[in-house]
Amino acid sequence: MTLSLTEVRAGCEWQRELCRKNGSSSYVALITELLDRLGTDDTVTGLLTADDRNPIQSALCLRLFGAVNRIAMAEDADWLGSYYPTFGGTTDVDALIPAFFDFLTAHDDAVRVQMKLGVQTNEVGRAAPLSAAMNVVAALTGRPLRLLEVGASAGLNLLLDRYFVAGGRQAWGPPESPLRLTGHFESGEPPAGELTVAERRGCDLNPLDVHAPGTAELLRSFVWSEHVDRARRLDAALQVARSAPRLAIDAVDACSWLIDQAEDPVGGRTTVIYHSIVLPYFDPDERTRFESLIRERGAATDADRPLAWISLEPRADDSSVVELHCELWPQRRRIRLARTTPHGTHVRWDPQDESIFDLC
């Protein structure tokens, strides 16, 4: 079964708007050209309708761009270094479009194979708001943290306590860290803190090993063409990860993993379940079950084993706006901490208690 042109068009238009709101004029232009060719260009139409995955949930356009980028990187294609700022070039959409589509047509079969890989961004810019949320949890519970990240990819955001973060008038994290997250907070005063991490573990359907050949290239292939700062952050985070002890990242779905991992057998520490830009990839039933599993675990916890749930996810009505929430048990407290972008920039820190909810 393949996608219909209508489904593909909707997915492309959704991605184009997200790229427009997040500063990638090249990807906006390329998606516009994809839409113009859809249904008339056999190569484009074949690639975009080849599987039955939801084009929004599977990030169809980003899978295509990542596939082309990896092949171009391997061949040291001239157009990549000429027109992509992330590879030292200058944005020129008029020159990029013919170069990109000529390359795409010439590498049709290879692109089709590479598109089977899911999007793996592991965006470490999100560590700025996420680590601020961890500071809140540590201050409210007064215990070491047991970190459990869902959708951990290569585990770069499992190491958020090893990054330097400047937030408002305060800063936290090691000043000598190769990754310095500065300028991420647009307003507000997030709390500083020194995190004590007792344990860290993640899960992902397709976890990556930072020490394995090809991992860096895979992650770089999904950085948008104008996002030079993101590319620099990724390189710095990889340096940190390769010098850290190997992480435990389990190849399993989120719900099965939570059943095994959410309950802490050791008292005296706070379990933190967290994720960033993961829920859009879940189908509705999986998302409902995932959220229920966390709240059921929260309802069963006690003061000796607090549970926190940190969620950095897009709003349902505007996916370019991402909200940072924290829920705490046994306090049964929910706080909206901030609003930000999908890449953890322009953070507006403004904690607001939202509700006391019934967990039964």
GROMACS .gro file of C-alpha atoms in nm:
model
  360
    1MET     CA    1   0.000   0.000   0.000
    2THR     CA    2   0.130   0.346  -0.090
    3LEU     CA    3   0.035   0.699   0.005
    4SER     CA    4  -0.210   0.899  -0.202
    5LEU     CA    5  -0.106   1.228  -0.362
    6THR     CA    6  -0.349   1.405  -0.129
    7GLU     CA    7  -0.182   1.256   0.179
    8VAL     CA    8   0.164   1.343   0.053
    9ARG     CA    9   0.059   1.697  -0.033
   10ALA     CA   10  -0.079   1.751   0.317
   11GLY     CA   11   0.242   1.621   0.475
   12CYS     CA   12   0.461   1.841   0.256
   13GLU     CA   13   0.254   2.152   0.325
   14TRP     CA   14   0.271   2.085   0.699
   15GLN     CA   15   0.650   2.046   0.687
   16ARG     CA   16   0.693   2.352   0.467
   17GLU     CA   17   0.511   2.570   0.718
   18LEU     CA   18   0.723   2.436   1.002
   19CYS     CA   19   1.041   2.508   0.803
   20ARG     CA   20   0.915   2.858   0.725
   21LYS     CA   21   0.853   2.932   1.093
   22ASN     CA   22   1.194   2.796   1.191
   23GLY     CA   23   1.416   2.978   0.944
   24SER     CA   24   1.496   2.739   0.659
   25SER     CA   25   1.428   2.918   0.332
   26SER     CA   26   1.610   2.647   0.135
   27TYR     CA   27   1.387   2.370   0.266
   28VAL     CA   28   1.080   2.586   0.207
   29ALA     CA   29   1.185   2.631  -0.156
   30LEU     CA   30   1.268   2.262  -0.200
   31ILE     CA   31   0.933   2.152  -0.058
   32THR     CA   32   0.754   2.399  -0.285
   33GLU     CA   33   0.933   2.242  -0.581
   34LEU     CA   34   0.844   1.893  -0.456
   35LEU     CA   35   0.479   1.996  -0.447
   36ASP     CA   36   0.500   2.141  -0.799
   37ARG     CA   37   0.649   1.815  -0.930
   38LEU     CA   38   0.423   1.580  -0.735
   39GLY     CA   39   0.208   1.381  -0.977
   40THR     CA   40   0.407   1.483  -1.286
   41ASP     CA   41   0.769   1.394  -1.203
   42ASP     CA   42   0.804   1.015  -1.181
   43THR     CA   43   1.108   1.025  -0.953
   44VAL     CA   44   0.956   1.267  -0.702
   45THR     CA   45   0.617   1.101  -0.707
   46GLY     CA   46   0.763   0.753  -0.667
   47LEU     CA   47   0.984   0.849  -0.374
   48LEU     CA   48   0.716   1.039  -0.184
   49THR     CA   49   0.443   0.775  -0.226
   50ALA     CA   50   0.665   0.469  -0.180
   51ASP     CA   51   0.549   0.365   0.168
   52ASP     CA   52   0.236   0.386   0.379
   53ARG     CA   53   0.379   0.571   0.679
   54ASN     CA   54   0.191   0.881   0.785
   55PRO     CA   55   0.377   1.165   0.607
   56ILE     CA   56   0.351   1.395   0.908
   57GLN     CA   57   0.430   1.144   1.183
   58SER     CA   58   0.719   0.998   0.982
   59ALA     CA   59   0.847   1.343   0.870
   60LEU     CA   60   0.842   1.242   0.504
   61CYS     CA   61   1.016   1.552   0.368
   62LEU     CA   62   1.289   1.538   0.631
   63ARG     CA   63   1.348   1.170   0.554
   64LEU     CA   64   1.394   1.265   0.189
   65PHE     CA   65   1.628   1.555   0.268
   66GLY     CA   66   1.828   1.345   0.512
   67ALA     CA   67   1.866   1.067   0.254
   68VAL     CA   68   1.987   1.307  -0.014
   69ASN     CA   69   2.220   1.482   0.230
   70ARG     CA   70   2.388   1.157   0.339
   71ILE     CA   71   2.451   1.048  -0.019
   72ALA     CA   72   2.580   1.394  -0.109
   73MET     CA   73   2.808   1.394   0.198
   74ALA     CA   74   2.950   1.055   0.104
   75GLU     CA   75   3.020   1.176  -0.252
   76ASP     CA   76   3.140   1.521  -0.142
   77ALA     CA   77   2.888   1.674  -0.384
   78ASP     CA   78   2.978   2.030  -0.489
   79TRP     CA   79   2.627   2.169  -0.445
   80LEU     CA   80   2.617   2.073  -0.075
   81GLY     CA   81   2.924   2.282   0.006
   82SER     CA   82   2.810   2.564  -0.223
   83TYR     CA   83   2.449   2.620  -0.111
   84TYR     CA   84   2.416   2.475   0.241
   85PRO     CA   85   2.553   2.704   0.515
   86THR     CA   86   2.586   2.402   0.745
   87PHE     CA   87   2.854   2.274   0.505
   88GLY     CA   88   3.022   2.610   0.452
   89GLY     CA   89   2.807   2.736   0.163
   90THR     CA   90   2.576   3.031   0.107
   91THR     CA   91   2.200   3.010   0.069
   92ASP     CA   92   2.099   3.045  -0.297
   93VAL     CA   93   1.764   2.877  -0.359
   94ASP     CA   94   1.764   2.957  -0.732
   95ALA     CA   95   2.088   2.767  -0.779
   96LEU     CA   96   2.006   2.498  -0.520
   97ILE     CA   97   1.680   2.377  -0.674
   98PRO     CA   98   1.817   2.250  -1.009
   99ALA     CA   99   2.130   2.109  -0.843
  100PHE     CA  100   1.927   1.924  -0.579
  101PHE     CA  101   1.678   1.774  -0.824
  102ASP     CA  102   1.945   1.673  -1.074
  103PHE     CA  103   2.123   1.491  -0.791
  104LEU     CA  104   1.796   1.337  -0.669
  105THR     CA  105   1.713   1.201  -1.015
  106ALA     CA  106   2.061   1.058  -1.061
  107HIS     CA  107   2.048   0.880  -0.723
  108ASP     CA  108   1.685   0.767  -0.721
  109ASP     CA  109   1.752   0.409  -0.605
  110ALA     CA  110   1.999   0.506  -0.332
  111VAL     CA  111   1.764   0.775  -0.198
  112ARG     CA  112   1.479   0.524  -0.186
  113VAL     CA  113   1.689   0.294   0.034
  114GLN     CA  114   1.808   0.572   0.262
  115MET     CA  115   1.454   0.706   0.310
  116LYS     CA  116   1.368   0.392   0.504
  117LEU     CA  117   1.563   0.536   0.798
  118GLY     CA  118   1.359   0.738   1.044
  119VAL     CA  119   1.445   1.096   1.135
  120GLN     CA  120   1.711   1.118   1.408
  121THR     CA  121   1.779   1.477   1.511
  122ASN     CA  122   1.874   1.435   1.879
  123GLU     CA  123   1.857   1.816   1.900
  124VAL     CA  124   2.075   1.921   2.193
  125GLY     CA  125   1.946   2.278   2.193
  126ARG     CA  126   1.651   2.132   2.382
  127ALA     CA  127   1.889   2.055   2.668
  128ALA     CA  128   1.867   2.423   2.770
  129PRO     CA  129   1.496   2.419   2.867
  130LEU     CA  130   1.511   2.052   2.971
  131SER     CA  131   1.797   2.111   3.214
  132ALA     CA  132   1.615   2.410   3.362
  133ALA     CA  133   1.317   2.181   3.423
  134MET     CA  134   1.553   1.931   3.589
  135ASN     CA  135   1.671   2.211   3.819
  136VAL     CA  136   1.309   2.270   3.919
  137VAL     CA  137   1.254   1.901   3.994
  138ALA     CA  138   1.577   1.875   4.194
  139ALA     CA  139   1.484   2.182   4.400
  140LEU     CA  140   1.128   2.061   4.469
  141THR     CA  141   1.222   1.704   4.561
  142GLY     CA  142   1.568   1.751   4.710
  143ARG     CA  143   1.694   1.418   4.580
  144PRO     CA  144   1.937   1.278   4.323
  145LEU     CA  145   1.778   1.223   3.983
  146ARG     CA  146   1.722   0.897   3.798
  147LEU     CA  147   1.690   1.002   3.434
  148LEU     CA  148   1.472   0.800   3.194
  149GLU     CA  149   1.453   0.950   2.844
  150VAL     CA  150   1.197   0.829   2.591
  151GLY     CA  151   1.306   0.864   2.229
  152ALA     CA  152   1.668   0.908   2.334
  153SER     CA  153   1.823   0.855   1.987
  154ALA     CA  154   2.200   0.872   2.052
  155GLY     CA  155   2.149   0.981   2.414
  156LEU     CA  156   2.286   1.333   2.375
  157ASN     CA  157   2.011   1.481   2.595
  158LEU     CA  158   2.075   1.216   2.860
  159LEU     CA  159   2.399   1.406   2.922
  160LEU     CA  160   2.239   1.746   2.980
  161ASP     CA  161   2.411   1.789   3.316
  162ARG     CA  162   2.746   1.791   3.128
  163TYR     CA  163   2.658   2.100   2.922
  164PHE     CA  164   2.702   2.464   3.022
  165VAL     CA  165   2.374   2.659   3.009
  166ALA     CA  166   2.326   3.034   3.046
  167GLY     CA  167   1.975   3.124   3.153
  168GLY     CA  168   1.877   3.481   3.233
  169ARG     CA  169   2.111   3.614   3.498
  170GLN     CA  170   2.220   3.268   3.613
  171ALA     CA  171   2.410   2.979   3.462
  172TRP     CA  172   2.462   2.611   3.540
  173GLY     CA  173   2.663   2.317   3.421
  174PRO     CA  174   3.041   2.286   3.380
  175PRO     CA  175   3.190   2.609   3.237
  176GLU     CA  176   3.459   2.407   3.057
  177SER     CA  177   3.206   2.195   2.865
  178PRO     CA  178   3.259   2.181   2.487
  179LEU     CA  179   2.884   2.249   2.452
  180ARG     CA  180   2.783   2.595   2.571
  181LEU     CA  181   2.411   2.668   2.539
  182THR     CA  182   2.395   3.047   2.551
  183GLY     CA  183   2.125   3.281   2.426
  184HIS     CA  184   1.847   3.022   2.445
  185PHE     CA  185   1.639   3.200   2.708
  186GLU     CA  186   1.449   3.498   2.569
  187SER     CA  187   1.270   3.596   2.890
  188GLY     CA  188   1.222   3.489   3.248
  189GLU     CA  189   1.465   3.365   3.511
  190PRO     CA  190   1.505   2.987   3.510
  191PRO     CA  191   1.659   2.846   3.828
  192ALA     CA  192   2.022   2.744   3.838
  193GLY     CA  193   2.130   2.426   4.010
  194GLU     CA  194   2.390   2.155   4.030
  195LEU     CA  195   2.228   1.828   3.932
  196THR     CA  196   2.321   1.499   4.094
  197VAL     CA  197   2.241   1.221   3.848
  198ALA     CA  198   2.220   0.879   4.014
  199GLU     CA  199   2.133   0.687   3.698
  200ARG     CA  200   2.061   0.760   3.332
  201ARG     CA  201   1.894   0.533   3.078
  202GLY     CA  202   1.698   0.577   2.755
  203CYS     CA  203   1.489   0.396   2.499
  204ASP     CA  204   1.442   0.437   2.126
  205LEU     CA  205   1.302   0.223   1.848
  206ASN     CA  206   1.632   0.271   1.665
  207PRO     CA  207   1.899   0.380   1.916
  208LEU     CA  208   2.228   0.516   1.790
  209ASP     CA  209   2.578   0.458   1.924
  210VAL     CA  210   2.792   0.772   1.916
  211HIS     CA  211   3.102   0.554   1.884
  212ALA     CA  212   2.977   0.367   1.577
  213PRO     CA  213   3.089   0.464   1.224
  214GLY     CA  214   2.828   0.670   1.044
  215THR     CA  215   2.639   0.795   1.351
  216ALA     CA  216   2.772   1.151   1.329
  217GLU     CA  217   2.694   1.167   0.956
  218LEU     CA  218   2.342   1.035   1.013
  219LEU     CA  219   2.270   1.299   1.277
  220ARG     CA  220   2.426   1.578   1.070
  221SER     CA  221   2.218   1.480   0.766
  222PHE     CA  222   1.902   1.582   0.952
  223VAL     CA  223   2.025   1.931   1.052
  224TRP     CA  224   1.843   2.185   0.836
  225SER     CA  225   2.057   2.359   0.577
  226GLU     CA  226   2.065   2.709   0.732
  227HIS     CA  227   2.094   2.595   1.094
  228VAL     CA  228   2.467   2.645   1.144
  229ASP     CA  229   2.435   2.684   1.522
  230ARG     CA  230   2.252   2.352   1.544
  231ALA     CA  231   2.533   2.183   1.352
  232ARG     CA  232   2.792   2.332   1.587
  233ARG     CA  233   2.592   2.222   1.892
  234LEU     CA  234   2.570   1.870   1.755
  235ASP     CA  235   2.945   1.848   1.700
  236ALA     CA  236   3.013   1.972   2.054
  237ALA     CA  237   2.759   1.730   2.206
  238LEU     CA  238   2.915   1.438   2.018
  239GLN     CA  239   3.252   1.537   2.166
  240VAL     CA  240   3.101   1.526   2.516
  241ALA     CA  241   2.923   1.195   2.453
  242ARG     CA  242   3.231   1.021   2.317
  243SER     CA  243   3.427   1.114   2.628
  244ALA     CA  244   3.153   0.999   2.867
  245PRO     CA  245   3.081   0.642   2.985
  246ARG     CA  246   2.869   0.449   2.736
  247LEU     CA  247   2.497   0.503   2.782
  248ALA     CA  248   2.233   0.234   2.818
  249ILE     CA  249   1.973   0.295   2.547
  250ASP     CA  250   1.726   0.012   2.498
  251ALA     CA  251   1.583  -0.073   2.156
  252VAL     CA  252   1.217  -0.098   2.252
  253ASP     CA  253   0.890   0.092   2.226
  254ALA     CA  254   0.806   0.354   2.486
  255CYS     CA  255   0.513   0.179   2.653
  256SER     CA  256   0.686  -0.156   2.697
  257TRP     CA  257   0.991   0.022   2.833
  258LEU     CA  258   0.793   0.223   3.087
  259ILE     CA  259   0.634  -0.092   3.223
  260ASP     CA  260   0.983  -0.231   3.291
  261GLN     CA  261   1.163   0.086   3.401
  262ALA     CA  262   0.927   0.341   3.557
  263GLU     CA  263   0.920   0.189   3.905
  264ASP     CA  264   1.240   0.262   4.095
  265PRO     CA  265   1.360  -0.031   4.309
  266VAL     CA  266   1.584   0.207   4.504
  267GLY     CA  267   1.447   0.466   4.745
  268GLY     CA  268   1.580   0.812   4.813
  269ARG     CA  269   1.592   0.943   4.457
  270THR     CA  270   1.356   1.105   4.205
  271THR     CA  271   1.274   0.925   3.882
  272VAL     CA  272   1.238   1.170   3.592
  273ILE     CA  273   1.064   1.045   3.278
  274TYR     CA  274   1.120   1.293   2.999
  275HIS     CA  275   1.096   1.336   2.624
  276SER     CA  276   1.121   1.607   2.360
  277ILE     CA  277   0.936   1.618   2.025
  278VAL     CA  278   0.842   1.251   2.054
  279LEU     CA  279   0.463   1.248   2.086
  280PRO     CA  280   0.396   1.356   1.723
  281TYR     CA  281   0.550   1.024   1.615
  282PHE     CA  282   0.302   0.823   1.828
  283ASP     CA  283  -0.034   0.712   1.695
  284PRO     CA  284  -0.332   0.829   1.908
  285ASP     CA  285  -0.380   0.498   2.091
  286GLU     CA  286  -0.011   0.469   2.174
  287ARG     CA  287  -0.004   0.824   2.305
  288THR     CA  288  -0.306   0.766   2.528
  289ARG     CA  289  -0.155   0.447   2.669
  290PHE     CA  290   0.183   0.616   2.722
  291GLU     CA  291   0.033   0.902   2.920
  292SER     CA  292  -0.185   0.664   3.123
  293LEU     CA  293   0.113   0.448   3.216
  294ILE     CA  294   0.301   0.748   3.353
  295ARG     CA  295   0.007   0.877   3.556
  296GLU     CA  296  -0.069   0.531   3.691
  297ARG     CA  297   0.292   0.502   3.806
  298GLY     CA  298   0.266   0.848   3.958
  299ALA     CA  299  -0.048   0.756   4.151
  300ALA     CA  300   0.132   0.455   4.298
  301THR     CA  301   0.447   0.636   4.409
  302ASP     CA  302   0.532   0.772   4.753
  303ALA     CA  303   0.742   1.044   4.912
  304ASP     CA  304   1.050   0.820   4.923
  305ARG     CA  305   1.037   0.761   4.545
  306PRO     CA  306   0.906   1.081   4.382
  307LEU     CA  307   0.822   1.075   4.013
  308ALA     CA  308   0.851   1.366   3.771
  309TRP     CA  309   0.734   1.377   3.410
  310ILE     CA  310   0.897   1.644   3.192
  311SER     CA  311   0.741   1.690   2.850
  312LEU     CA  312   0.877   1.920   2.578
  313GLU     CA  313   0.620   1.884   2.302
  314PRO     CA  314   0.445   2.092   2.035
  315ARG     CA  315   0.104   2.244   2.085
  316ALA     CA  316  -0.178   2.065   1.905
  317ASP     CA  317  -0.292   2.387   1.734
  318ASP     CA  318   0.054   2.512   1.628
  319SER     CA  319   0.346   2.270   1.604
  320SER     CA  320   0.597   2.556   1.581
  321VAL     CA  321   0.519   2.641   1.945
  322VAL     CA  322   0.657   2.391   2.196
  323GLU     CA  323   0.550   2.381   2.560
  324LEU     CA  324   0.756   2.257   2.853
  325HIS     CA  325   0.546   2.088   3.121
  326CYS     CA  326   0.637   1.920   3.445
  327GLU     CA  327   0.411   1.691   3.649
  328LEU     CA  328   0.512   1.576   3.996
  329TRP     CA  329   0.403   1.295   4.224
  330PRO     CA  330   0.311   1.240   4.501
  331GLN     CA  331   0.244   1.618   4.501
  332ARG     CA  332   0.001   1.574   4.209
  333ARG     CA  333   0.118   1.905   4.069
  334ARG     CA  334   0.132   2.014   3.703
  335ILE     CA  335   0.335   2.319   3.594
  336ARG     CA  336   0.372   2.474   3.253
  337LEU     CA  337   0.726   2.600   3.280
  338ALA     CA  338   0.795   2.762   2.945
  339ARG     CA  339   0.725   2.797   2.577
  340THR     CA  340   0.998   2.751   2.318
  341THR     CA  341   1.068   2.635   1.962
  342PRO     CA  342   1.122   2.278   1.835
  343HIS     CA  343   1.499   2.334   1.863
  344GLY     CA  344   1.499   2.471   2.220
  345THR     CA  345   1.559   2.835   2.129
  346HIS     CA  346   1.367   3.155   2.217
  347VAL     CA  347   1.263   3.006   2.551
  348ARG     CA  348   1.002   3.214   2.736
  349TRP     CA  349   1.035   3.098   3.096
  350ASP     CA  350   0.711   3.168   3.284
  351PRO     CA  351   0.609   2.893   3.530
  352GLN     CA  352   0.234   2.856   3.576
  353ASP     CA  353   0.056   2.596   3.788
  354GLU     CA  354  -0.215   2.456   3.564
  355SER     CA  355  -0.427   2.217   3.768
  356ILE     CA  356  -0.456   1.963   4.043
  357PHE     CA  357  -0.584   1.658   3.861
  358ASP     CA  358  -0.749   1.334   3.957
  359LEU     CA  359  -0.503   1.049   3.903
  360CYS     CA  360  -0.737   0.771   4.004
   0.00000   0.00000   0.00000
